[in-house]
mmCIF file of C-alpha atoms in Angstrom:
data_model
loop_
_atom_site.group_PDB
_atom_site.id
_atom_site.type_symbol
_atom_site.label_atom_id
_atom_site.label_comp_id
_atom_site.label_asym_id
_atom_site.label_seq_id
_atom_site.Cartn_x
_atom_site.Cartn_y
_atom_site.Cartn_z
ATOM 1 C CA UNK A 1 45.967 -40.644 -17.755
ATOM 2 C CA UNK A 2 47.786 -40.839 -21.135
ATOM 3 C CA UNK A 3 44.824 -39.240 -22.851
ATOM 4 C CA UNK A 4 44.896 -36.370 -20.373
ATOM 5 C CA UNK A 5 48.636 -35.859 -20.903
ATOM 6 C CA UNK A 6 48.221 -35.687 -24.743
ATOM 7 C CA UNK A 7 45.348 -33.205 -24.462
ATOM 8 C CA UNK A 8 47.367 -31.038 -22.118
ATOM 9 C CA UNK A 9 50.281 -31.049 -24.565
ATOM 10 C CA UNK A 10 48.082 -29.999 -27.491
ATOM 11 C CA UNK A 11 46.556 -27.160 -25.419
ATOM 12 C CA UNK A 12 50.024 -25.993 -24.382
ATOM 13 C CA UNK A 13 51.166 -25.873 -28.027
ATOM 14 C CA UNK A 14 48.066 -24.061 -29.110
ATOM 15 C CA UNK A 15 48.446 -21.540 -26.317
ATOM 16 C CA UNK A 16 52.057 -20.800 -27.015
ATOM 17 C CA UNK A 17 51.343 -20.316 -30.747
ATOM 18 C CA UNK A 18 53.080 -21.860 -33.744
ATOM 19 C CA UNK A 19 55.953 -19.945 -35.341
ATOM 20 C CA UNK A 20 55.172 -18.761 -38.893
ATOM 21 C CA UNK A 21 57.491 -18.478 -41.918
ATOM 22 C CA UNK A 22 57.804 -14.770 -41.110
ATOM 23 C CA UNK A 23 58.985 -15.535 -37.568
ATOM 24 C CA UNK A 24 61.775 -17.741 -38.962
ATOM 25 C CA UNK A 25 63.211 -15.001 -41.148
ATOM 26 C CA UNK A 26 66.326 -13.004 -40.008
ATOM 27 C CA UNK A 27 65.551 -9.523 -38.621
ATOM 28 C CA UNK A 28 67.105 -7.766 -41.641
ATOM 29 C CA UNK A 29 64.930 -9.700 -44.077
ATOM 30 C CA UNK A 30 61.845 -8.897 -42.020
ATOM 31 C CA UNK A 31 62.776 -5.203 -42.158
ATOM 32 C CA UNK A 32 63.174 -5.327 -45.969
ATOM 33 C CA UNK A 33 59.900 -7.243 -46.388
ATOM 34 C CA UNK A 34 58.026 -4.655 -44.295
ATOM 35 C CA UNK A 35 59.508 -1.828 -46.335
ATOM 36 C CA UNK A 36 58.441 -3.662 -49.448
ATOM 37 C CA UNK A 37 54.893 -3.814 -48.068
ATOM 38 C CA UNK A 38 54.952 -0.046 -47.538
ATOM 39 C CA UNK A 39 56.045 0.430 -51.115
ATOM 40 C CA UNK A 40 53.199 -1.748 -52.385
ATOM 41 C CA UNK A 41 50.713 0.118 -50.221
ATOM 42 C CA UNK A 42 51.783 3.390 -51.812
ATOM 43 C CA UNK A 43 51.438 1.882 -55.296
ATOM 44 C CA UNK A 44 47.965 0.632 -54.486
ATOM 45 C CA UNK A 45 46.680 3.809 -52.821
ATOM 46 C CA UNK A 46 47.989 6.147 -55.536
ATOM 47 C CA UNK A 47 47.651 3.728 -58.466
ATOM 48 C CA UNK A 48 45.709 6.227 -60.624
ATOM 49 C CA UNK A 49 48.478 8.803 -60.277
ATOM 50 C CA UNK A 50 51.305 6.340 -60.732
ATOM 51 C CA UNK A 51 50.101 4.103 -63.506
ATOM 52 C CA UNK A 52 48.145 6.671 -65.512
ATOM 53 C CA UNK A 53 50.596 9.556 -64.949
ATOM 54 C CA UNK A 54 47.836 11.788 -63.606
ATOM 55 C CA UNK A 55 48.095 14.815 -61.331
ATOM 56 C CA UNK A 56 46.391 15.291 -57.923
ATOM 57 C CA UNK A 57 44.777 18.594 -58.839
ATOM 58 C CA UNK A 58 45.385 21.834 -60.728
ATOM 59 C CA UNK A 59 45.197 24.164 -57.725
ATOM 60 C CA UNK A 60 45.752 27.887 -57.691
ATOM 61 C CA UNK A 61 49.026 27.532 -55.781
ATOM 62 C CA UNK A 62 50.349 25.080 -58.331
ATOM 63 C CA UNK A 63 49.390 27.312 -61.286
ATOM 64 C CA UNK A 64 50.954 30.389 -59.618
ATOM 65 C CA UNK A 65 54.226 28.496 -58.938
ATOM 66 C CA UNK A 66 54.397 27.296 -62.538
ATOM 67 C CA UNK A 67 53.860 30.849 -63.798
ATOM 68 C CA UNK A 68 56.676 32.160 -61.645
ATOM 69 C CA UNK A 69 59.059 29.466 -62.819
ATOM 70 C CA UNK A 70 58.166 30.184 -66.440
ATOM 71 C CA UNK A 71 58.941 33.867 -65.852
ATOM 72 C CA UNK A 72 62.326 33.013 -64.397
ATOM 73 C CA UNK A 73 63.055 30.680 -67.249
ATOM 74 C CA UNK A 74 62.182 33.427 -69.736
ATOM 75 C CA UNK A 75 64.457 35.946 -68.069
ATOM 76 C CA UNK A 76 67.285 33.431 -68.003
ATOM 77 C CA UNK A 77 66.941 32.581 -71.717
ATOM 78 C CA UNK A 78 66.308 36.131 -73.021
ATOM 79 C CA UNK A 79 68.591 38.243 -70.815
ATOM 80 C CA UNK A 80 71.138 35.557 -69.982
ATOM 81 C CA UNK A 81 71.284 36.641 -66.304
ATOM 82 C CA UNK A 82 70.486 34.893 -63.083
ATOM 83 C CA UNK A 83 66.870 35.885 -62.342
ATOM 84 C CA UNK A 84 66.620 37.536 -58.931
ATOM 85 C CA UNK A 85 63.711 39.887 -59.817
ATOM 86 C CA UNK A 86 60.441 39.234 -61.613
ATOM 87 C CA UNK A 87 59.000 42.370 -63.199
ATOM 88 C CA UNK A 88 55.682 40.803 -64.175
ATOM 89 C CA UNK A 89 54.220 40.413 -60.671
ATOM 90 C CA UNK A 90 53.082 43.217 -58.312
ATOM 91 C CA UNK A 91 54.914 45.715 -60.525
ATOM 92 C CA UNK A 92 58.178 43.871 -59.752
ATOM 93 C CA UNK A 93 59.113 41.486 -56.925
ATOM 94 C CA UNK A 94 62.359 39.781 -55.839
ATOM 95 C CA UNK A 95 62.223 36.041 -56.151
ATOM 96 C CA UNK A 96 63.439 35.638 -52.567
ATOM 97 C CA UNK A 97 60.213 37.299 -51.452
ATOM 98 C CA UNK A 98 58.216 34.350 -52.747
ATOM 99 C CA UNK A 99 60.669 31.795 -51.356
ATOM 100 C CA UNK A 100 61.863 31.028 -54.914
ATOM 101 C CA UNK A 101 65.595 31.047 -55.436
ATOM 102 C CA UNK A 102 67.687 31.303 -58.609
ATOM 103 C CA UNK A 103 69.958 28.411 -57.558
ATOM 104 C CA UNK A 104 68.984 25.043 -56.108
ATOM 105 C CA UNK A 105 71.277 24.243 -53.158
ATOM 106 C CA UNK A 106 69.137 21.465 -51.624
ATOM 107 C CA UNK A 107 71.550 18.853 -52.992
ATOM 108 C CA UNK A 108 70.371 15.805 -51.009
ATOM 109 C CA UNK A 109 66.749 16.352 -51.970
ATOM 110 C CA UNK A 110 67.565 17.195 -55.642
ATOM 111 C CA UNK A 111 70.336 14.722 -56.455
ATOM 112 C CA UNK A 112 69.654 11.818 -54.121
ATOM 113 C CA UNK A 113 65.943 11.641 -53.133
ATOM 114 C CA UNK A 114 64.359 12.753 -56.391
ATOM 115 C CA UNK A 115 66.340 10.445 -58.744
ATOM 116 C CA UNK A 116 65.405 7.521 -56.511
ATOM 117 C CA UNK A 117 61.790 8.608 -56.580
ATOM 118 C CA UNK A 118 61.800 8.800 -60.319
ATOM 119 C CA UNK A 119 63.002 5.184 -60.518
ATOM 120 C CA UNK A 120 60.664 3.839 -57.866
ATOM 121 C CA UNK A 121 57.612 5.501 -59.471
ATOM 122 C CA UNK A 122 58.444 4.826 -63.120
ATOM 123 C CA UNK A 123 59.376 8.353 -64.189
ATOM 124 C CA UNK A 124 55.893 9.862 -63.660
ATOM 125 C CA UNK A 125 55.497 13.629 -63.381
ATOM 126 C CA UNK A 126 54.224 13.415 -59.827
ATOM 127 C CA UNK A 127 57.082 11.269 -58.482
ATOM 128 C CA UNK A 128 58.243 14.132 -56.287
ATOM 129 C CA UNK A 129 54.790 14.290 -54.663
ATOM 130 C CA UNK A 130 54.465 10.511 -54.113
ATOM 131 C CA UNK A 131 57.908 10.010 -52.649
ATOM 132 C CA UNK A 132 57.187 11.825 -49.334
ATOM 133 C CA UNK A 133 54.563 9.188 -48.473
ATOM 134 C CA UNK A 134 57.080 6.402 -48.870
ATOM 135 C CA UNK A 135 59.623 8.321 -46.811
ATOM 136 C CA UNK A 136 57.025 8.913 -44.111
ATOM 137 C CA UNK A 137 56.294 5.209 -43.920
ATOM 138 C CA UNK A 138 59.864 3.945 -44.098
ATOM 139 C CA UNK A 139 61.303 6.404 -41.544
ATOM 140 C CA UNK A 140 58.412 5.823 -39.150
ATOM 141 C CA UNK A 141 59.005 2.080 -39.436
ATOM 142 C CA UNK A 142 62.690 2.444 -38.766
ATOM 143 C CA UNK A 143 61.990 4.772 -35.823
ATOM 144 C CA UNK A 144 59.621 2.237 -34.269
ATOM 145 C CA UNK A 145 62.169 -0.521 -34.750
ATOM 146 C CA UNK A 146 64.863 1.645 -33.191
ATOM 147 C CA UNK A 147 62.541 2.055 -30.179
ATOM 148 C CA UNK A 148 62.470 -1.744 -29.834
ATOM 149 C CA UNK A 149 59.002 -2.389 -31.182
ATOM 150 C CA UNK A 150 58.540 -5.664 -33.052
ATOM 151 C CA UNK A 151 57.916 -5.769 -36.794
ATOM 152 C CA UNK A 152 54.160 -5.903 -36.942
ATOM 153 C CA UNK A 153 53.471 -2.963 -34.571
ATOM 154 C CA UNK A 154 56.198 -1.019 -36.417
ATOM 155 C CA UNK A 155 54.574 -1.719 -39.721
ATOM 156 C CA UNK A 156 51.162 -0.700 -38.378
ATOM 157 C CA UNK A 157 52.627 2.583 -37.041
ATOM 158 C CA UNK A 158 54.274 3.235 -40.410
ATOM 159 C CA UNK A 159 51.116 2.674 -42.441
ATOM 160 C CA UNK A 160 49.037 4.735 -40.027
ATOM 161 C CA UNK A 161 51.390 7.705 -40.183
ATOM 162 C CA UNK A 162 52.059 7.359 -43.905
ATOM 163 C CA UNK A 163 48.410 7.503 -44.778
ATOM 164 C CA UNK A 164 47.224 9.984 -42.175
ATOM 165 C CA UNK A 165 44.406 12.150 -43.589
ATOM 166 C CA UNK A 166 46.299 15.392 -43.156
ATOM 167 C CA UNK A 167 49.210 14.193 -45.308
ATOM 168 C CA UNK A 168 46.957 12.602 -47.954
ATOM 169 C CA UNK A 169 45.007 15.870 -48.294
ATOM 170 C CA UNK A 170 48.099 18.046 -48.980
ATOM 171 C CA UNK A 171 48.736 17.127 -52.632
ATOM 172 C CA UNK A 172 45.172 18.056 -53.639
ATOM 173 C CA UNK A 173 45.756 21.605 -52.426
ATOM 174 C CA UNK A 174 49.126 21.884 -54.073
ATOM 175 C CA UNK A 175 51.079 22.017 -50.825
ATOM 176 C CA UNK A 176 53.915 19.814 -51.986
ATOM 177 C CA UNK A 177 56.645 21.610 -49.963
ATOM 178 C CA UNK A 178 54.590 21.119 -46.776
ATOM 179 C CA UNK A 179 54.258 17.396 -47.469
ATOM 180 C CA UNK A 180 57.965 17.051 -48.207
ATOM 181 C CA UNK A 181 58.939 18.796 -44.911
ATOM 182 C CA UNK A 182 56.431 16.648 -43.023
ATOM 183 C CA UNK A 183 58.148 13.505 -44.328
ATOM 184 C CA UNK A 184 61.425 14.514 -42.631
ATOM 185 C CA UNK A 185 59.989 14.621 -39.105
ATOM 186 C CA UNK A 186 60.219 10.891 -38.209
ATOM 187 C CA UNK A 187 63.789 10.884 -39.724
ATOM 188 C CA UNK A 188 64.817 13.773 -37.452
ATOM 189 C CA UNK A 189 63.414 11.924 -34.463
ATOM 190 C CA UNK A 190 65.310 8.760 -35.469
ATOM 191 C CA UNK A 191 68.627 10.579 -36.024
ATOM 192 C CA UNK A 192 68.324 12.552 -32.795
ATOM 193 C CA UNK A 193 67.724 9.296 -30.957
ATOM 194 C CA UNK A 194 70.811 7.781 -32.625
ATOM 195 C CA UNK A 195 72.873 10.880 -31.794
ATOM 196 C CA UNK A 196 72.139 10.516 -28.093
ATOM 197 C CA UNK A 197 72.986 6.808 -28.136
ATOM 198 C CA UNK A 198 76.157 6.889 -30.238
ATOM 199 C CA UNK A 199 77.496 10.422 -29.812
ATOM 200 C CA UNK A 200 79.843 10.279 -32.782
ATOM 201 C CA UNK A 201 80.681 12.543 -35.722
ATOM 202 C CA UNK A 202 78.660 10.535 -38.205
ATOM 203 C CA UNK A 203 75.494 10.961 -36.126
ATOM 204 C CA UNK A 204 76.139 14.730 -35.841
ATOM 205 C CA UNK A 205 76.658 14.997 -39.601
ATOM 206 C CA UNK A 206 73.566 12.990 -40.500
ATOM 207 C CA UNK A 207 71.306 14.954 -38.191
ATOM 208 C CA UNK A 208 72.793 18.285 -39.356
ATOM 209 C CA UNK A 209 72.321 17.345 -43.027
ATOM 210 C CA UNK A 210 68.727 16.231 -42.413
ATOM 211 C CA UNK A 211 67.850 19.474 -40.567
ATOM 212 C CA UNK A 212 69.394 21.529 -43.353
ATOM 213 C CA UNK A 213 67.627 19.507 -46.073
ATOM 214 C CA UNK A 214 64.286 19.860 -44.298
ATOM 215 C CA UNK A 215 64.696 23.590 -43.980
ATOM 216 C CA UNK A 216 65.792 23.944 -47.592
ATOM 217 C CA UNK A 217 62.505 22.289 -48.693
ATOM 218 C CA UNK A 218 60.980 25.785 -48.377
ATOM 219 C CA UNK A 219 58.237 25.456 -45.802
ATOM 220 C CA UNK A 220 59.525 27.004 -42.601
ATOM 221 C CA UNK A 221 56.130 26.783 -40.819
ATOM 222 C CA UNK A 222 56.053 22.998 -41.105
ATOM 223 C CA UNK A 223 59.768 22.822 -40.300
ATOM 224 C CA UNK A 224 59.050 24.795 -37.118
ATOM 225 C CA UNK A 225 56.599 22.073 -35.995
ATOM 226 C CA UNK A 226 59.165 19.383 -36.815
ATOM 227 C CA UNK A 227 61.869 21.137 -34.808
ATOM 228 C CA UNK A 228 59.379 21.723 -31.979
ATOM 229 C CA UNK A 229 58.654 17.970 -31.860
ATOM 230 C CA UNK A 230 62.367 17.106 -31.755
ATOM 231 C CA UNK A 231 62.927 19.846 -29.167
ATOM 232 C CA UNK A 232 60.363 18.305 -26.851
ATOM 233 C CA UNK A 233 62.128 14.949 -27.155
ATOM 234 C CA UNK A 234 65.503 16.544 -26.477
ATOM 235 C CA UNK A 235 64.112 18.308 -23.424
ATOM 236 C CA UNK A 236 62.700 15.004 -22.165
ATOM 237 C CA UNK A 237 66.098 13.302 -22.495
ATOM 238 C CA UNK A 238 67.856 16.181 -20.736
ATOM 239 C CA UNK A 239 65.422 16.239 -17.836
ATOM 240 C CA UNK A 240 65.939 12.496 -17.311
ATOM 241 C CA UNK A 241 69.714 12.928 -17.205
ATOM 242 C CA UNK A 242 70.254 16.291 -15.570
ATOM 243 C CA UNK A 243 70.024 15.091 -11.965
ATOM 244 C CA UNK A 244 71.842 11.773 -12.066
ATOM 245 C CA UNK A 245 74.151 12.417 -15.048
ATOM 246 C CA UNK A 246 74.620 16.136 -15.511
ATOM 247 C CA UNK A 247 77.706 15.676 -17.638
ATOM 248 C CA UNK A 248 75.763 13.372 -20.060
ATOM 249 C CA UNK A 249 72.937 15.904 -20.176
ATOM 250 C CA UNK A 250 75.358 18.738 -21.042
ATOM 251 C CA UNK A 251 77.005 16.592 -23.689
ATOM 252 C CA UNK A 252 73.697 15.668 -25.334
ATOM 253 C CA UNK A 253 72.683 19.316 -25.412
ATOM 254 C CA UNK A 254 75.955 20.362 -26.967
ATOM 255 C CA UNK A 255 75.857 17.639 -29.592
ATOM 256 C CA UNK A 256 72.250 18.488 -30.564
ATOM 257 C CA UNK A 257 73.011 22.216 -30.769
ATOM 258 C CA UNK A 258 76.013 21.506 -32.932
ATOM 259 C CA UNK A 259 73.949 19.426 -35.370
ATOM 260 C CA UNK A 260 71.229 22.071 -35.336
ATOM 261 C CA UNK A 261 73.821 24.769 -36.080
ATOM 262 C CA UNK A 262 75.052 22.784 -39.084
ATOM 263 C CA UNK A 263 71.487 22.496 -40.379
ATOM 264 C CA UNK A 264 70.828 26.269 -39.957
ATOM 265 C CA UNK A 265 74.145 27.067 -41.667
ATOM 266 C CA UNK A 266 72.984 25.000 -44.728
ATOM 267 C CA UNK A 267 69.752 26.996 -44.716
ATOM 268 C CA UNK A 268 71.490 30.412 -44.583
ATOM 269 C CA UNK A 269 71.317 30.772 -48.370
ATOM 270 C CA UNK A 270 67.543 30.912 -48.250
ATOM 271 C CA UNK A 271 67.040 32.386 -44.761
ATOM 272 C CA UNK A 272 69.208 35.492 -44.864
ATOM 273 C CA UNK A 273 67.865 37.170 -48.026
ATOM 274 C CA UNK A 274 64.246 36.247 -47.088
ATOM 275 C CA UNK A 275 64.756 37.753 -43.613
ATOM 276 C CA UNK A 276 66.104 40.948 -45.217
ATOM 277 C CA UNK A 277 63.062 41.171 -47.434
ATOM 278 C CA UNK A 278 60.609 40.347 -44.681
ATOM 279 C CA UNK A 279 60.394 43.943 -43.414
ATOM 280 C CA UNK A 280 58.909 44.983 -46.772
ATOM 281 C CA UNK A 281 56.300 42.195 -46.866
ATOM 282 C CA UNK A 282 52.875 42.139 -45.191
ATOM 283 C CA UNK A 283 53.775 38.679 -43.957
ATOM 284 C CA UNK A 284 56.912 40.081 -42.358
ATOM 285 C CA UNK A 285 54.936 42.473 -40.189
ATOM 286 C CA UNK A 286 57.137 45.470 -41.115
#
């Protein structure tokens, strides 16, 4: 009888599973450790780029962009004026027509994200192209954690989204702006979710700043898909609330539209002149 009891106890312990050192860590330390794993994964996957200071490819889009920036730099140095027109392309073309702007107003991306990227990736030339992968992973991890998933599933979701084939293929074709905008989509989802739960000024400001920053990254097509994704989530939340809590549904809608309005206001510097030029472009359909 004693032997049976001991065997039953061992089977119960084996079935319940032993807690590991990771399980004993506080939640905040687990989060930091998982984010560290994402950083290491990026270093391993892109080690040739990071440690040898290589480039992904010398695509036609990249070469064209470099030529345009050189032309703008030449005009600025020789004529000492803000370049708004490049006479060397198509017999003359406004810089707004190519989504190039004489002033950089994307302050969060330029003065917060990029300096951090330069430190994390040891000052390499391609730090701006590597950073979106880390942002994709970290924000997807935080979103999964916010949705109450445990750490391991959240980490798996982050790695899967961070290294999805579409994203990994973008640097080779020189579509850096598309990759950067893509990296903001999980963050928008996370901040929209927080806005509906907290409904405070900080949440409105953070979502508005993120929407504006994403739009200022100069790829409106990809930004459209990001906003479409968030819009579907917002519609889902409103449909759930509209029958039983119509006031809450109206409040969520108003808060989201306010944050969206802030984001579009930040984008106005790029959007308005480009829209004005659109009627003269074959892409504008005029």
